[in-house]
XYZ file of C-alpha atoms in Angstrom:
175
model
C 0.000 0.000 0.000
C 2.825 2.429 0.870
C 4.610 1.674 -2.389
C 1.424 2.337 -4.352
C 0.911 5.653 -2.543
C 4.497 6.705 -3.330
C 4.146 5.788 -6.990
C 0.793 7.557 -7.202
C 2.268 10.709 -5.622
C 5.246 10.603 -7.995
C 2.927 10.252 -11.006
C 0.827 13.219 -9.848
C 3.922 15.393 -9.378
C 5.268 14.448 -12.822
C 1.908 15.118 -14.493
C 1.691 18.483 -12.779
C 5.178 19.462 -13.926
C 4.483 18.281 -17.470
C 1.176 20.115 -17.592
C 2.641 23.354 -16.234
C 5.606 23.272 -18.615
C 3.395 22.400 -21.562
C 0.973 25.236 -20.892
C 3.858 27.636 -20.257
C 5.292 26.682 -23.642
C 1.887 27.246 -25.279
C 1.652 30.686 -23.671
C 5.250 31.619 -24.543
C 4.944 30.519 -28.192
C 1.394 31.371 -29.295
C 2.368 31.597 -32.966
C 3.953 28.147 -33.142
C 1.425 25.649 -34.499
C 3.684 22.720 -33.552
C 3.843 23.780 -29.888
C 0.096 24.452 -29.810
C -0.616 21.032 -31.338
C 1.639 19.181 -28.913
C 0.376 21.236 -25.969
C -3.242 20.380 -26.795
C -2.323 16.711 -27.232
C -0.607 16.751 -23.833
C -3.644 18.373 -22.183
C -5.885 15.776 -23.825
C -3.773 12.916 -22.472
C -3.601 14.322 -18.954
C -7.336 15.104 -18.926
C -8.302 11.586 -19.937
C -8.411 10.740 -16.230
C -11.155 12.590 -14.385
C -8.992 13.171 -11.309
C -6.525 15.167 -13.424
C -9.109 17.298 -15.240
C -9.493 19.715 -12.348
C -5.776 20.533 -12.358
C -5.824 21.257 -16.082
C -8.900 23.463 -15.720
C -7.456 25.399 -12.756
C -4.245 25.984 -14.687
C -6.172 27.527 -17.600
C -6.173 24.530 -19.926
C -9.604 25.260 -21.390
C -8.730 28.841 -22.272
C -5.318 27.801 -23.624
C -6.956 25.155 -25.855
C -9.605 27.555 -27.183
C -6.879 30.139 -27.878
C -4.896 27.539 -29.835
C -7.974 26.773 -31.943
C -8.589 30.462 -32.543
C -4.986 31.215 -33.468
C -4.202 28.252 -35.696
C -6.317 26.928 -38.555
C -3.809 24.098 -39.137
C -5.698 20.772 -39.112
C -3.227 19.217 -36.676
C -3.866 21.960 -34.117
C -7.624 21.841 -34.648
C -7.764 18.068 -34.229
C -5.574 18.037 -31.101
C -7.603 20.895 -29.585
C -10.889 19.100 -30.302
C -9.555 16.013 -28.516
C -8.402 18.181 -25.622
C -11.840 19.777 -25.210
C -13.470 16.353 -25.474
C -11.224 14.926 -22.757
C -11.838 17.922 -20.519
C -15.606 17.680 -20.971
C -16.001 13.993 -20.173
C -18.107 13.397 -17.061
C -17.980 17.007 -15.875
C -20.895 19.381 -16.266
C -18.797 22.175 -14.718
C -16.089 21.687 -17.351
C -18.676 21.528 -20.129
C -20.093 24.863 -18.996
C -16.585 26.341 -18.685
C -15.764 25.224 -22.240
C -18.933 26.874 -23.528
C -18.181 30.063 -21.564
C -14.630 30.194 -22.973
C -15.904 30.103 -26.562
C -15.320 26.404 -27.116
C -18.682 25.780 -28.799
C -17.968 28.453 -31.402
C -14.451 27.123 -32.079
C -15.782 23.565 -32.382
C -18.407 24.815 -34.835
C -15.615 26.307 -36.967
C -13.689 23.018 -36.760
C -16.823 21.124 -37.775
C -16.900 23.161 -40.996
C -13.349 22.101 -41.810
C -12.806 20.171 -45.007
C -10.474 17.782 -43.182
C -12.297 14.542 -42.218
C -10.228 13.910 -39.066
C -10.981 17.423 -37.789
C -14.688 17.004 -38.532
C -14.732 13.706 -36.648
C -12.870 15.178 -33.663
C -15.193 18.216 -33.571
C -18.269 15.954 -33.640
C -16.859 13.856 -30.792
C -16.174 16.946 -28.674
C -19.602 18.473 -29.355
C -21.269 15.145 -28.587
C -19.506 15.057 -25.225
C -20.540 18.645 -24.477
C -24.203 17.831 -25.196
C -24.670 15.948 -21.951
C -25.069 19.345 -20.261
C -28.507 20.722 -21.174
C -27.489 24.403 -21.147
C -24.482 23.675 -23.373
C -26.639 21.540 -25.692
C -28.952 24.541 -26.037
C -26.013 26.789 -26.871
C -24.910 24.269 -29.514
C -28.444 24.253 -30.959
C -28.491 28.053 -31.123
C -25.026 28.279 -32.713
C -26.191 26.924 -36.055
C -24.307 23.684 -35.582
C -27.334 21.654 -36.697
C -27.238 23.131 -40.203
C -23.485 22.501 -40.421
C -24.004 18.916 -39.286
C -26.693 18.317 -41.896
C -24.412 19.700 -44.611
C -21.499 17.598 -43.393
C -23.548 14.399 -43.241
C -24.854 14.876 -46.771
C -21.421 15.640 -48.254
C -19.947 12.749 -50.248
C -16.327 13.146 -49.107
C -16.948 12.956 -45.341
C -15.725 9.886 -43.449
C -18.192 7.269 -42.215
C -17.066 7.903 -38.642
C -17.723 11.649 -38.911
C -21.152 10.981 -40.438
C -21.971 8.490 -37.658
C -20.915 10.934 -34.913
C -22.690 13.798 -36.680
C -25.900 11.768 -36.840
C -25.601 10.900 -33.140
C -25.074 14.581 -32.363
C -28.138 15.619 -34.394
C -30.200 12.987 -32.586
C -28.917 14.213 -29.220
C -29.840 17.771 -30.177
C -33.297 16.531 -31.283
C -33.122 18.372 -34.571
């Protein structure tokens, strides 16, 4: 039991250091798409565990991710940021509301309109996760996302996975 507690403490310290350094790098190099992409990927990985989400949120991870999406249209950044927002929103109504407040719904809507199938799929997955909060689902409805989803689903060059997630999202939004 003591060994497990020591290992768990060491892992938490290392994750905290990694997270802080990663977000510091994102803040110090806002014009570097590579750093923004890797920073969002790191935040996504750390946030995959619910117990680590709170640390990422407190450190400004939601705002940093939304800023990366706003500042970089590169598909790699958009995809990594979508995954980050999805990870942060899993099982947390408070995080879902914070993402919406930070402009995440609008940035995900822009990503959804991307012509890159992997970005579309990632945006659908993030929006689907955000929909479990009723007030955020309403904001998604009002943002015009439904029309974008319908266009995406009917487009011939969209991946099957993106169409499947888009259909699930439309059903969740009851449109």
